[in-house]
mmCIF file of C-alpha atoms and ligand atoms in Angstrom:
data_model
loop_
_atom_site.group_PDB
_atom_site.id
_atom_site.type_symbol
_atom_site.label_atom_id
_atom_site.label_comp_id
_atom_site.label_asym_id
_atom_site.label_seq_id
_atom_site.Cartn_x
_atom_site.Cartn_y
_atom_site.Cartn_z
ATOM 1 C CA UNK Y 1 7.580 -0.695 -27.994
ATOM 2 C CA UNK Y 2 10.530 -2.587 -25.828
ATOM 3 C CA UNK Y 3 9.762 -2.050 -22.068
ATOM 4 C CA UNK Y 4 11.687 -4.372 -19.305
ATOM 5 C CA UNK Y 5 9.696 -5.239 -16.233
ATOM 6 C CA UNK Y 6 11.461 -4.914 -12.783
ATOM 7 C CA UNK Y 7 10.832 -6.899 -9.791
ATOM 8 C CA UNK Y 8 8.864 -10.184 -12.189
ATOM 9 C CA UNK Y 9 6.806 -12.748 -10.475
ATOM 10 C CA UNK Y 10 5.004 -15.425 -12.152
ATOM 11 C CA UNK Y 11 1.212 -13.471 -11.754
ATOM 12 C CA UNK Y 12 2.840 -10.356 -13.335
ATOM 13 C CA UNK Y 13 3.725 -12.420 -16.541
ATOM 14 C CA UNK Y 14 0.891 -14.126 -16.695
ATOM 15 C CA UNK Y 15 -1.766 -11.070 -16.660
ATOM 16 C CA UNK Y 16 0.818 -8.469 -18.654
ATOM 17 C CA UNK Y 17 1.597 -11.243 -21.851
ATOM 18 C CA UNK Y 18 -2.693 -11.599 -21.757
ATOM 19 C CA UNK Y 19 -3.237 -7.896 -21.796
ATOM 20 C CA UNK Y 20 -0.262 -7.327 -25.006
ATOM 21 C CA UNK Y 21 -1.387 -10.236 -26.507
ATOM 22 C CA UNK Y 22 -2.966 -7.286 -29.374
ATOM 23 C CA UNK Y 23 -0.896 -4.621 -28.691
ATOM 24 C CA UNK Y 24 2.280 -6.419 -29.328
ATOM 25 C CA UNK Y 25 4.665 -4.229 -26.804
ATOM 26 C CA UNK Y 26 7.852 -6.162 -26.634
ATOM 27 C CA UNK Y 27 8.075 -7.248 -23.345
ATOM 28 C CA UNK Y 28 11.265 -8.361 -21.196
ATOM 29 C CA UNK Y 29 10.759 -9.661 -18.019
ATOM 30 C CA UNK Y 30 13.561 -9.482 -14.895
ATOM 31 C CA UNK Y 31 13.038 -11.021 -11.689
ATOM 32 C CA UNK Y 32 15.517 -8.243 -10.451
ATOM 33 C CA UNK Y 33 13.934 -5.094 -8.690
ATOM 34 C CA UNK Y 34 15.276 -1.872 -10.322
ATOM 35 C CA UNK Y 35 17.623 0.319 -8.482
ATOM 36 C CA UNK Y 36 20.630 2.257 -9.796
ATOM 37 C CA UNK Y 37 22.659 -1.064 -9.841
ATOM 38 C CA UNK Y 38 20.606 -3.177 -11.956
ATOM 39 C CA UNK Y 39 19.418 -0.455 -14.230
ATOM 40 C CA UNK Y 40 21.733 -1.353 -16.473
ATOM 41 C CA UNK Y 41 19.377 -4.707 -17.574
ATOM 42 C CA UNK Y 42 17.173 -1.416 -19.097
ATOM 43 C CA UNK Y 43 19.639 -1.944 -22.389
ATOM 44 C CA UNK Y 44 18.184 0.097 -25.597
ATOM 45 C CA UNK Y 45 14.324 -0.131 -24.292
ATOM 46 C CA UNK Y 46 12.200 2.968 -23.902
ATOM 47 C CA UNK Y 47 10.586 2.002 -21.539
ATOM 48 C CA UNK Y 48 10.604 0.900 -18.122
ATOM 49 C CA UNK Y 49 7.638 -0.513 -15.501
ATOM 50 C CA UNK Y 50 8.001 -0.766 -12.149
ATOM 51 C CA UNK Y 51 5.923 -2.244 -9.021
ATOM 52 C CA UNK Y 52 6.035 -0.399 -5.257
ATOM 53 C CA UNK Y 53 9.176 -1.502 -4.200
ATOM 54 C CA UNK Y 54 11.611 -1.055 -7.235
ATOM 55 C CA UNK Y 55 13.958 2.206 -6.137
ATOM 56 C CA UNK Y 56 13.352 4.478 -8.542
ATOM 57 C CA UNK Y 57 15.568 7.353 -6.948
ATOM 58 C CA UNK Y 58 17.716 9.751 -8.612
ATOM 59 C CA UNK Y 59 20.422 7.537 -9.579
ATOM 60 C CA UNK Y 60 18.469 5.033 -10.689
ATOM 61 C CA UNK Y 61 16.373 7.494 -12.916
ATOM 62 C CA UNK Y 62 19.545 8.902 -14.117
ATOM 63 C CA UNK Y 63 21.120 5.512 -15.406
ATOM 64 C CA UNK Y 64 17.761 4.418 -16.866
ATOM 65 C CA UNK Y 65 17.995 8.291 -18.758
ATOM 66 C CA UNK Y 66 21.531 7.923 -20.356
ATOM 67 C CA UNK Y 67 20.617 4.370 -22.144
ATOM 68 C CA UNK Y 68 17.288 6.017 -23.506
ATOM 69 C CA UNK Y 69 14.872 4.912 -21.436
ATOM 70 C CA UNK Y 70 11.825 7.926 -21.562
ATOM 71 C CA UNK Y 71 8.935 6.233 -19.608
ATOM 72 C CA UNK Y 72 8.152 5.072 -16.373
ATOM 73 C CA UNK Y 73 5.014 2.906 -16.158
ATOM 74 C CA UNK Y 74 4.385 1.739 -13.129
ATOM 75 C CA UNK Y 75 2.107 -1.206 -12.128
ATOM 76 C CA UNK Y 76 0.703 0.369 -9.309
ATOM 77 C CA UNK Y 77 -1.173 3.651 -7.790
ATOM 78 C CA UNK Y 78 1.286 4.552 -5.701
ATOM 79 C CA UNK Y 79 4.493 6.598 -6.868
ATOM 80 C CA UNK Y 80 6.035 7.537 -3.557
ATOM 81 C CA UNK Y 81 9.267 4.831 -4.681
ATOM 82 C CA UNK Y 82 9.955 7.390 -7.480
ATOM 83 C CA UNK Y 83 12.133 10.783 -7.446
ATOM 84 C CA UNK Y 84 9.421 12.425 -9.814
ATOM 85 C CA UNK Y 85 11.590 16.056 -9.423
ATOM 86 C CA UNK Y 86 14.493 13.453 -11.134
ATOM 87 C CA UNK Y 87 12.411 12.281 -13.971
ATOM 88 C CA UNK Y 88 10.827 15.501 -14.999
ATOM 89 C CA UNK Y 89 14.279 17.223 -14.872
ATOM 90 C CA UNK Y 90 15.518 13.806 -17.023
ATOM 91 C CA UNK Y 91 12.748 14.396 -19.177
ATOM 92 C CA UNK Y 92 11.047 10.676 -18.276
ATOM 93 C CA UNK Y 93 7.350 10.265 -18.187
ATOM 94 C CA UNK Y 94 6.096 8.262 -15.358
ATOM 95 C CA UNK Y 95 2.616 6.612 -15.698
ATOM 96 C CA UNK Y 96 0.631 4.857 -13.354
ATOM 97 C CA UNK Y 97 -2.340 3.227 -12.628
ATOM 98 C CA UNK Y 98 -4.679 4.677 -10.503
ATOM 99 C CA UNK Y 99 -7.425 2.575 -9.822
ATOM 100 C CA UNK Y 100 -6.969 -1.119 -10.458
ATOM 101 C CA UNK Y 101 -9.321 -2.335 -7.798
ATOM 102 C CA UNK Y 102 -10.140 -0.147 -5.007
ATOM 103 C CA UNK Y 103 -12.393 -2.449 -3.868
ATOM 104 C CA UNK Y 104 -9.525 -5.568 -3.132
ATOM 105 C CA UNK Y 105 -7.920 -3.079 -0.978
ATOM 106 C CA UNK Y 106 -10.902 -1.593 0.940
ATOM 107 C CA UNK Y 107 -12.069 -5.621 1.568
ATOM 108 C CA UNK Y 108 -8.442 -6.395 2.887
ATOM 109 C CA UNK Y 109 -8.421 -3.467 5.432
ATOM 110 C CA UNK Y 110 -12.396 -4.704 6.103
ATOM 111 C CA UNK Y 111 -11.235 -8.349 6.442
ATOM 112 C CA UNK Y 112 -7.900 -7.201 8.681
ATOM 113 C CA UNK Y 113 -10.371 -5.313 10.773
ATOM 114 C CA UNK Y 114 -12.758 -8.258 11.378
ATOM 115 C CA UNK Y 115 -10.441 -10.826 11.777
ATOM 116 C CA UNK Y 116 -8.196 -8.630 14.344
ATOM 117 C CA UNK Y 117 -11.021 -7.977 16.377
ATOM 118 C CA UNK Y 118 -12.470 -10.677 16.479
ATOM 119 C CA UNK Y 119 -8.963 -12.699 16.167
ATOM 120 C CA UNK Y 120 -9.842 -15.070 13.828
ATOM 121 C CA UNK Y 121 -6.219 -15.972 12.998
ATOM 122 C CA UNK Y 122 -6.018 -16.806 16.513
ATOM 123 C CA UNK Y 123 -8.878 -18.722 17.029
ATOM 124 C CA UNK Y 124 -8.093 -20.712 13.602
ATOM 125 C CA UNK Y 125 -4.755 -22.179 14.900
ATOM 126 C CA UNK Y 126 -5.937 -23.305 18.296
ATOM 127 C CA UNK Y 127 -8.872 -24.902 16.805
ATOM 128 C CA UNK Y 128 -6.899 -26.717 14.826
ATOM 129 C CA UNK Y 129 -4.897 -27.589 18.182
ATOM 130 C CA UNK Y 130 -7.942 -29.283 19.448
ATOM 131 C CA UNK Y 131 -7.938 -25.568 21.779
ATOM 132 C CA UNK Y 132 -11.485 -24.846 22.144
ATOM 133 C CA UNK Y 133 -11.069 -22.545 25.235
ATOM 134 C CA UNK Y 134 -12.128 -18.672 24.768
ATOM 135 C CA UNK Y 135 -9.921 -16.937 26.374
ATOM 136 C CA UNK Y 136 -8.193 -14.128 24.783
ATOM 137 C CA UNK Y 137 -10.424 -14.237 21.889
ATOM 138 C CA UNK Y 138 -12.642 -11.397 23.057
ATOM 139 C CA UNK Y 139 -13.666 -8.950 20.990
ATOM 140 C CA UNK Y 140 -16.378 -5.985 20.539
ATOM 141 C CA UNK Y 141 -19.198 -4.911 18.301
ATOM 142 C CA UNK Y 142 -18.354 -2.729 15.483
ATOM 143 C CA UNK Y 143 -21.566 -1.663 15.312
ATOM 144 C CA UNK Y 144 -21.927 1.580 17.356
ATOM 145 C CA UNK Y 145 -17.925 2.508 17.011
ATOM 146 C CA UNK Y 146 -16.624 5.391 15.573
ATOM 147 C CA UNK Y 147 -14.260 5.256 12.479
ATOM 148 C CA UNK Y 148 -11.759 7.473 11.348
ATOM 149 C CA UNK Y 149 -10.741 7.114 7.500
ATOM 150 C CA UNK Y 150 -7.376 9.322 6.787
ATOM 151 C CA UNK Y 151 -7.799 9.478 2.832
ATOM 152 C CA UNK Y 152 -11.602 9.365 1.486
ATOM 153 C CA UNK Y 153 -10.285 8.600 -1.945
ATOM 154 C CA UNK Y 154 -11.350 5.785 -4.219
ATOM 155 C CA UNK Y 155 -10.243 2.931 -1.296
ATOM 156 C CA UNK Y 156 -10.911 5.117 1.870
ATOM 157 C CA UNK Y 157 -14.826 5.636 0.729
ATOM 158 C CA UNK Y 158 -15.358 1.889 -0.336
ATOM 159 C CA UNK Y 159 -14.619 0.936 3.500
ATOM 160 C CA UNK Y 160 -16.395 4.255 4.782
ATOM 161 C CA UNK Y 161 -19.658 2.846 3.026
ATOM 162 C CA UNK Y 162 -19.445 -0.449 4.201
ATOM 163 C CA UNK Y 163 -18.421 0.490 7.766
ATOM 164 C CA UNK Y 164 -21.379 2.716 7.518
ATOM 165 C CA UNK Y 165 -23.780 0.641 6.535
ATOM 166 C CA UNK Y 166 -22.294 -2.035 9.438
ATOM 167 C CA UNK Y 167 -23.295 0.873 11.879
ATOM 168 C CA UNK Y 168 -20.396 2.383 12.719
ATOM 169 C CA UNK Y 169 -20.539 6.420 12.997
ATOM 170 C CA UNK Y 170 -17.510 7.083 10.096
ATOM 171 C CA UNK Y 171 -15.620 10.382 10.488
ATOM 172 C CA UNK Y 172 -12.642 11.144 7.644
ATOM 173 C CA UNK Y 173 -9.992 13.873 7.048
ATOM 174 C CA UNK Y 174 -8.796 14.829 3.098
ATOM 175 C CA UNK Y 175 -7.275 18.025 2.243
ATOM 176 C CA UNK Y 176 -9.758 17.182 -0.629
ATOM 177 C CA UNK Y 177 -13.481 16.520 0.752
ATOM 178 C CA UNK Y 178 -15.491 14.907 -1.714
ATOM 179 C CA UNK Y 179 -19.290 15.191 -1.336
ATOM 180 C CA UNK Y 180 -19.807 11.184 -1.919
ATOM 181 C CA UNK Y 181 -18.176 10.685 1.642
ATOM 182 C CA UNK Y 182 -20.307 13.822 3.187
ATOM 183 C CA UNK Y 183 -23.067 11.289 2.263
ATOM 184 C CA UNK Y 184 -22.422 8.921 5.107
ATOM 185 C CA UNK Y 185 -19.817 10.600 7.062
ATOM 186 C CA UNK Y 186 -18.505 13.813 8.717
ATOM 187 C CA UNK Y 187 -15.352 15.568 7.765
ATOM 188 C CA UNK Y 188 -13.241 16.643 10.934
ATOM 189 C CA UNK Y 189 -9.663 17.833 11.772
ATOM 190 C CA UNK Y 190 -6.949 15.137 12.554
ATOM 191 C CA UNK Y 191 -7.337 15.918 16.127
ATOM 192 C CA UNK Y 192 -10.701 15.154 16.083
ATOM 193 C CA UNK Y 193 -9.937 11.876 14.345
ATOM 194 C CA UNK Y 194 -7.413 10.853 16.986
ATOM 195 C CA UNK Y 195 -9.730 11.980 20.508
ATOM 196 C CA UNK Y 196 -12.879 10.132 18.865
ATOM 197 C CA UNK Y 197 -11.744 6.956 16.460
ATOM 198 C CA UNK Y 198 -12.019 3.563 18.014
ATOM 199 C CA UNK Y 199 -10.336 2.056 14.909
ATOM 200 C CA UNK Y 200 -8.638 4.383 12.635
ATOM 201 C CA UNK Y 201 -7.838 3.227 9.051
ATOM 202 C CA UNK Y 202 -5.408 5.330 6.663
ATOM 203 C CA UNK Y 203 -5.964 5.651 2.872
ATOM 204 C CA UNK Y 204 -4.199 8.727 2.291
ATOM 205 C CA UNK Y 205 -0.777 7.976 -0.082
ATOM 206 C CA UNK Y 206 2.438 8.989 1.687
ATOM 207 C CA UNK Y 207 3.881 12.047 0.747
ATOM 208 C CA UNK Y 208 6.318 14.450 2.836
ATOM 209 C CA UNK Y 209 3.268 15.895 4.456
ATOM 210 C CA UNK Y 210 1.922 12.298 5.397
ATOM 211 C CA UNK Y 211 5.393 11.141 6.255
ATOM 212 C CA UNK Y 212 4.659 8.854 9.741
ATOM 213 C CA UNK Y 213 1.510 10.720 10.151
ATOM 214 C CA UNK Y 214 0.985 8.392 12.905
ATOM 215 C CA UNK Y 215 3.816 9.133 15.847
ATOM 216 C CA UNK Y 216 4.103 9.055 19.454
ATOM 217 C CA UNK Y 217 2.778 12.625 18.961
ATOM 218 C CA UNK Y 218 -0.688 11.467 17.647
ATOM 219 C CA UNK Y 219 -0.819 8.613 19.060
ATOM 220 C CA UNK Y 220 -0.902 10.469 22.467
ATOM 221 C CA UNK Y 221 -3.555 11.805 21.790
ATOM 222 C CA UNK Y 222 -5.826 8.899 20.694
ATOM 223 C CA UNK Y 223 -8.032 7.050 22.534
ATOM 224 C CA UNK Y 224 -6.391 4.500 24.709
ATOM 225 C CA UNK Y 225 -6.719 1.221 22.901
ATOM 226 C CA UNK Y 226 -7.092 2.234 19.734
ATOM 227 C CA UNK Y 227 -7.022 0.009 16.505
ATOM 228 C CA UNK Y 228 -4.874 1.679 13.803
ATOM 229 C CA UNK Y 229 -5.074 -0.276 10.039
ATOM 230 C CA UNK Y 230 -2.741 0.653 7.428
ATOM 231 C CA UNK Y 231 -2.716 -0.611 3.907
ATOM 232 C CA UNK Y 232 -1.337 2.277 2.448
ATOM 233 C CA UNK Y 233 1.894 2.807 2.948
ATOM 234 C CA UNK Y 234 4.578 2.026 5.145
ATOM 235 C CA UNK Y 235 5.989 5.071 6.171
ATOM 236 C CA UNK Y 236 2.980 6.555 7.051
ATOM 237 C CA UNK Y 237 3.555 4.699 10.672
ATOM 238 C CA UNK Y 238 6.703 5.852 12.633
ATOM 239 C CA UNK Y 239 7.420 1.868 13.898
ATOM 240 C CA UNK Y 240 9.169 2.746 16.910
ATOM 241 C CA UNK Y 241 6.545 4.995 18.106
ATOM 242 C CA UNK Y 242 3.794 2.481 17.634
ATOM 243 C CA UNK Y 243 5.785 -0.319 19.358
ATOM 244 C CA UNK Y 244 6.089 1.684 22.033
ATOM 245 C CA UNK Y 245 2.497 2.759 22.323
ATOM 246 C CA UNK Y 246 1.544 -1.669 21.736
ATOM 247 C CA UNK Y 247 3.709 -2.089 24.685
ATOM 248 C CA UNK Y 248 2.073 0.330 26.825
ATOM 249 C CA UNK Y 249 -1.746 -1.345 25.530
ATOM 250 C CA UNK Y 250 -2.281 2.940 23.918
ATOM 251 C CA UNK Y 251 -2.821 1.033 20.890
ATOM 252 C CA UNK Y 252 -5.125 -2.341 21.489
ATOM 253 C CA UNK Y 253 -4.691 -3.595 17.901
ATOM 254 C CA UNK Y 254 -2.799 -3.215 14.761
ATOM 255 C CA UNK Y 255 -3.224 -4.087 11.391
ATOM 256 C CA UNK Y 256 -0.646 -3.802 8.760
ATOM 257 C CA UNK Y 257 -0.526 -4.789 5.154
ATOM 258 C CA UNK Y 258 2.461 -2.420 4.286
ATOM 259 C CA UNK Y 259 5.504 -2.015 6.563
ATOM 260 C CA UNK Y 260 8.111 0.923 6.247
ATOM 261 C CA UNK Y 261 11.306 -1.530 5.551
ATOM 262 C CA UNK Y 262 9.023 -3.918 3.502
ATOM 263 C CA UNK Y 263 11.453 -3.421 0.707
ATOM 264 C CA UNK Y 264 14.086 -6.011 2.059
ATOM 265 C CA UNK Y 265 11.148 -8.728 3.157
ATOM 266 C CA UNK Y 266 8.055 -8.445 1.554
ATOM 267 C CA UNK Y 267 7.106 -10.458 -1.682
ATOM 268 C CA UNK Y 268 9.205 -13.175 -1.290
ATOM 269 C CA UNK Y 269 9.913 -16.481 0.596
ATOM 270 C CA UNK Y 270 12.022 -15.573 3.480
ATOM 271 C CA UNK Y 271 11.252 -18.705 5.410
ATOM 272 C CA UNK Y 272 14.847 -20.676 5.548
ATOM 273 C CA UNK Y 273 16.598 -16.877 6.198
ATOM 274 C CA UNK Y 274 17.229 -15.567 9.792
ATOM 275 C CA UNK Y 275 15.035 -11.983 9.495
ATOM 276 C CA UNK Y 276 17.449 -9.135 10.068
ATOM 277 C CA UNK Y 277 14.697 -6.409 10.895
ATOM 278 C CA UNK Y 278 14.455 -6.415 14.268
ATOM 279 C CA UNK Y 279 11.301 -3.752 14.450
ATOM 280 C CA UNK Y 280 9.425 -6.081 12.131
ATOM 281 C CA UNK Y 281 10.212 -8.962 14.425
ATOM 282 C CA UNK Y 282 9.329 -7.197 17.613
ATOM 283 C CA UNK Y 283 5.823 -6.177 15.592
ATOM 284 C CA UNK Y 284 5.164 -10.101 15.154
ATOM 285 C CA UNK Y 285 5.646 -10.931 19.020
ATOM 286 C CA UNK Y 286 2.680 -9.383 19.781
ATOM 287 C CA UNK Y 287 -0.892 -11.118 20.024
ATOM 288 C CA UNK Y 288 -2.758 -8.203 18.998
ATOM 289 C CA UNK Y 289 -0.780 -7.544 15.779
ATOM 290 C CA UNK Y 290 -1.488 -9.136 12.485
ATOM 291 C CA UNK Y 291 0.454 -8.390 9.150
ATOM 292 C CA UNK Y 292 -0.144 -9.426 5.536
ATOM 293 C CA UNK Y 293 2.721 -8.845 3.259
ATOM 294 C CA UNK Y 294 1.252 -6.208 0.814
ATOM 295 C CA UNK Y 295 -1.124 -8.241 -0.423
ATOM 296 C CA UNK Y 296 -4.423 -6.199 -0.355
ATOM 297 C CA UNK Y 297 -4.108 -5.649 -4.394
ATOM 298 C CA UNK Y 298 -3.916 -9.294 -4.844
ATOM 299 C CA UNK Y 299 -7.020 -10.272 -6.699
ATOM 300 C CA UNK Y 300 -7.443 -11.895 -9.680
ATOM 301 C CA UNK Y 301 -9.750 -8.525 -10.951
ATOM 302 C CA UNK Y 302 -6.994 -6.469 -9.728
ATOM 303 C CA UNK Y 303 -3.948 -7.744 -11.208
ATOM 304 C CA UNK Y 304 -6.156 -8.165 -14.765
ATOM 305 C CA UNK Y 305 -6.858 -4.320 -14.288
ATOM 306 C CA UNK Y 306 -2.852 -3.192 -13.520
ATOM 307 C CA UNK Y 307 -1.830 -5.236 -16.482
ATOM 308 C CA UNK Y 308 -4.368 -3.796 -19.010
ATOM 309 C CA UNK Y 309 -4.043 -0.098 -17.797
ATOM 310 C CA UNK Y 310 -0.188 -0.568 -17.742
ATOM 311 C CA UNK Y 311 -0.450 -2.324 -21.312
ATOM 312 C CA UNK Y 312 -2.713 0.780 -22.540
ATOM 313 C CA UNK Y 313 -0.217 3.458 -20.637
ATOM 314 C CA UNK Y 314 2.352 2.056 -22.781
ATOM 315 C CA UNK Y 315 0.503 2.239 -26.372
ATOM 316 C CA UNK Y 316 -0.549 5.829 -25.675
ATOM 317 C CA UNK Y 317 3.181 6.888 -25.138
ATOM 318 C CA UNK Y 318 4.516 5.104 -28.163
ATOM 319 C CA UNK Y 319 1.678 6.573 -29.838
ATOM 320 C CA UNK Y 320 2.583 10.679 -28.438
ATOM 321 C CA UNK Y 321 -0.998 9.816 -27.240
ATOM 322 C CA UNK Y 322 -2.068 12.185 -24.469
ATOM 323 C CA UNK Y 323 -1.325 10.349 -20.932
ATOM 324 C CA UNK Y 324 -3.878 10.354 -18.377
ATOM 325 C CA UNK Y 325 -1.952 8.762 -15.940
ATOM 326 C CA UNK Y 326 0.968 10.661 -15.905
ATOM 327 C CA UNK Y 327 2.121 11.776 -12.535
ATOM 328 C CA UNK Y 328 4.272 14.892 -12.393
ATOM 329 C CA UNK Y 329 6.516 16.341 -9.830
ATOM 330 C CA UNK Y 330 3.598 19.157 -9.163
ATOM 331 C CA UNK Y 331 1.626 16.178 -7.031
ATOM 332 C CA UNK Y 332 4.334 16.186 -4.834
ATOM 333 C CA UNK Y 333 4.957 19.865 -3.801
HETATM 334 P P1 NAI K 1 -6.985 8.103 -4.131
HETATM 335 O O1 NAI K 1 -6.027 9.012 -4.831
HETATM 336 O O2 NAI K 1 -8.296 7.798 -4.754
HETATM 337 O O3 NAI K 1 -7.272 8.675 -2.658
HETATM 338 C C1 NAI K 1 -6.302 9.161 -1.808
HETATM 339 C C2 NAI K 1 -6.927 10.282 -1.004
HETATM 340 O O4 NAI K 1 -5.997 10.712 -0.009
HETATM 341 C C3 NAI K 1 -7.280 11.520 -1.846
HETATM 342 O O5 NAI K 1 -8.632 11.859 -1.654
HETATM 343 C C4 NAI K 1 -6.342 12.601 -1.319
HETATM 344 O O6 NAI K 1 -6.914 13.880 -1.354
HETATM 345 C C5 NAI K 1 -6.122 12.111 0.102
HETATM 346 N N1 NAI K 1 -4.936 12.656 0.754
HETATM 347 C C6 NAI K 1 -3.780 13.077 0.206
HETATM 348 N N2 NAI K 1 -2.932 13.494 1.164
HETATM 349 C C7 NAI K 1 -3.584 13.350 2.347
HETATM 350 C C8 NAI K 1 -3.238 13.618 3.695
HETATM 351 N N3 NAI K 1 -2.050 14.117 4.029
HETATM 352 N N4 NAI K 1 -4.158 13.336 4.653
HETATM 353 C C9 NAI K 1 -5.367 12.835 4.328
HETATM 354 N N5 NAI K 1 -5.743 12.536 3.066
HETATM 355 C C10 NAI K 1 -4.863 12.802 2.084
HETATM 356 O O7 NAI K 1 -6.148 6.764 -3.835
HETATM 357 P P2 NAI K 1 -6.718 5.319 -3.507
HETATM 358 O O8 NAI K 1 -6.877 4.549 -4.763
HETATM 359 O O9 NAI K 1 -7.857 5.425 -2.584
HETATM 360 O O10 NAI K 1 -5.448 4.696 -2.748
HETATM 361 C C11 NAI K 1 -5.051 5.165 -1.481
HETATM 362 C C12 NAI K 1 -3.677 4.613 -1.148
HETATM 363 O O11 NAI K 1 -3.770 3.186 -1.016
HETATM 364 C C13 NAI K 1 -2.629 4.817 -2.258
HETATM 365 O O12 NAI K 1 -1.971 6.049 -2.094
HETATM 366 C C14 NAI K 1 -1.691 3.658 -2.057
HETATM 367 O O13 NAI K 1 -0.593 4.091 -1.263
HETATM 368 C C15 NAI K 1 -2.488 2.640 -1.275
HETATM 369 N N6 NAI K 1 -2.671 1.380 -1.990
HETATM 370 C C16 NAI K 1 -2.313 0.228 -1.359
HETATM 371 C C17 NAI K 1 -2.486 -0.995 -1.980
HETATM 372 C C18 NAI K 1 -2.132 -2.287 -1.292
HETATM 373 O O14 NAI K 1 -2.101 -3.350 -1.953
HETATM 374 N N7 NAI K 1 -1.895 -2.308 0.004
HETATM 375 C C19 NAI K 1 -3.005 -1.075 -3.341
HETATM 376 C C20 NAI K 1 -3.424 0.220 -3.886
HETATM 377 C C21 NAI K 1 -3.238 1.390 -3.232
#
């Protein structure tokens, strides 16, 4: 089958033409992301695979529809970038792949909690100054803190183990308990979450009900100092609000691998440009802020899992196979 691939870096080709090399899906690649002006590279293919930040919104959906195109495969977990309500009214499937590696993205958030704590990125550049000094490197022990884990899915249990087993006392919140987590943790209520969590990492995928989940509202009622980690999603964090709260010290540290606008920045060299976003910039002045730029996927296990699953997504379609990834609109409501 003919499928174009939005948003094409160098890895993508490299794992996706390994994983067709038997299945022999016709595969053109664009460096372009997809949105409803560039939709019309989709030409006479069926198909059409995507990655987190391609803008799969009604429009876009709708020009993809009238040249043919009747599958969505995208190269990721996450479907919040498409209008799902669209597709299933266009009649497009949209695929996904759920679990690539979990266990990249729980040891990101781990590593972004050590090294914020204990500011290793810090310490690594003044060492490398000949700064040996100590100050403003101090951190605390883990072991003994209480985390909360918003989402005890596949990635939100993988750090609630290992946290665990660290010593921390894990609670999490899921409108979907799963008796793995009850294991090593407690469920509680959001606002249990908030008054108790010294660090507070969300794994819960951003839907209208998760929408900037965390907001000056919550966030008043955490403890002061808090350490929020989010590599979820973006809009899961109202920026403003948590600015706000870094500038009055209610939250002590923050840890980002996704970013609400990382549409126009992330995933590419930026370095000669003058960075528009002044939020993001703000977010960077701050010593007790570190960001990675979506990268906790990026694993060499990962990316060999995304390109296989997407690769076998595809051959079930062509095949009027039934689709175990498929995502429908119901997810949503
Ligand atoms: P999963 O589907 O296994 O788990 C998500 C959990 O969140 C489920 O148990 C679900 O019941 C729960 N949930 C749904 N709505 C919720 C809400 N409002 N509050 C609390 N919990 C809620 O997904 P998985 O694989 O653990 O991934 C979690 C998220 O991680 C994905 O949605 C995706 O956005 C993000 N992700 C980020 C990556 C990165 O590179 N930064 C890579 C892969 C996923």
């Amino acid at each position: 089958m003919r499928v174009t691939v939005y948003g094409t870096k160098p890895y993508d080709r490299r794992f996706l033409d390994a994983a067709n090399r038997d299945a022999g899906h016709e595969v053109i690649y664009f460096e372009e992301r997809l949105s409803e002006h560039t939709a019309i590279l989709q030409g006479d293919a069926p198909a059409a695979c995507l990655f987190v930040n391609d803008q799969c919104d009604e429009r876009a959906l709708e020009a993809l529809a009238r040249q043919g195109c009747r599958l969505i495969a995208l190269r990721c977990a996450g479907f919040n970038n498409v209008d799902l309500r669209a597709a299933d009214r266009l009649g497009l499937k949209v695929v996904r792949v759920p679990a690539y590696s979990p266990y990249a993205v729980a040891e990101h958030a781990l590593a972004l909690i050590l090294c914020l704590n204990r500011k290793i990125h810090r310490a690594h550049n003044r060492v490398r100054e000949g700064n040996f000094a100590l100050h403003g490197l101090l951190g605390f022990d883990l072991h003994g803190k209480t985390v909360g884990i918003i989402g005890t899915g596949k990635i939100g249990l993988l750090l609630a183990r290992t946290l665990a087993a660290m010593g921390c006392r894990v609670l999490g919140h899921d409108p979907f308990p799963s008796s793995e987590f009850e294991q090593i943790g407690a469920y509680v209520d959001l606002h249990e979450i908030w008054k108790s969590a010294d660090v507070i990492s969300l794994h819960c995928p951003l839907t209208p009900d998760s929408y900037h989940l965390i907001n000056s509202g919550s966030i008043a009622h955490m403890k002061h100092g808090v350490m929020i980690v989010n590599t979820s999603r973006g809009g899961l964090i109202d920026t403003e609000a948590v600015i706000h709260a870094l500038k009055c010290r209610q939250i002590g540290h923050l840890a980002l691998d996704v970013y609400e606008q990382e549409a126009d920045l992330f995933f590419e060299n930026l370095s000669d440009t003058i960075i528009q976003d002044d939020q993001f910039q703000r977010l960077l002045t701050f010593p007790n802020v570190l960001i990675t730029g979506h990268q906790a996927y990026f694993t060499d296990q990962a990316l060999k899992n995304i390109a296989e699953t997407t690769i076998a997504n595809l051959t079930a379609f062509e095949q009027g196979a039934p689709l175990p990834n498929e995502v429908t609109a119901d997810r949503i409501k």
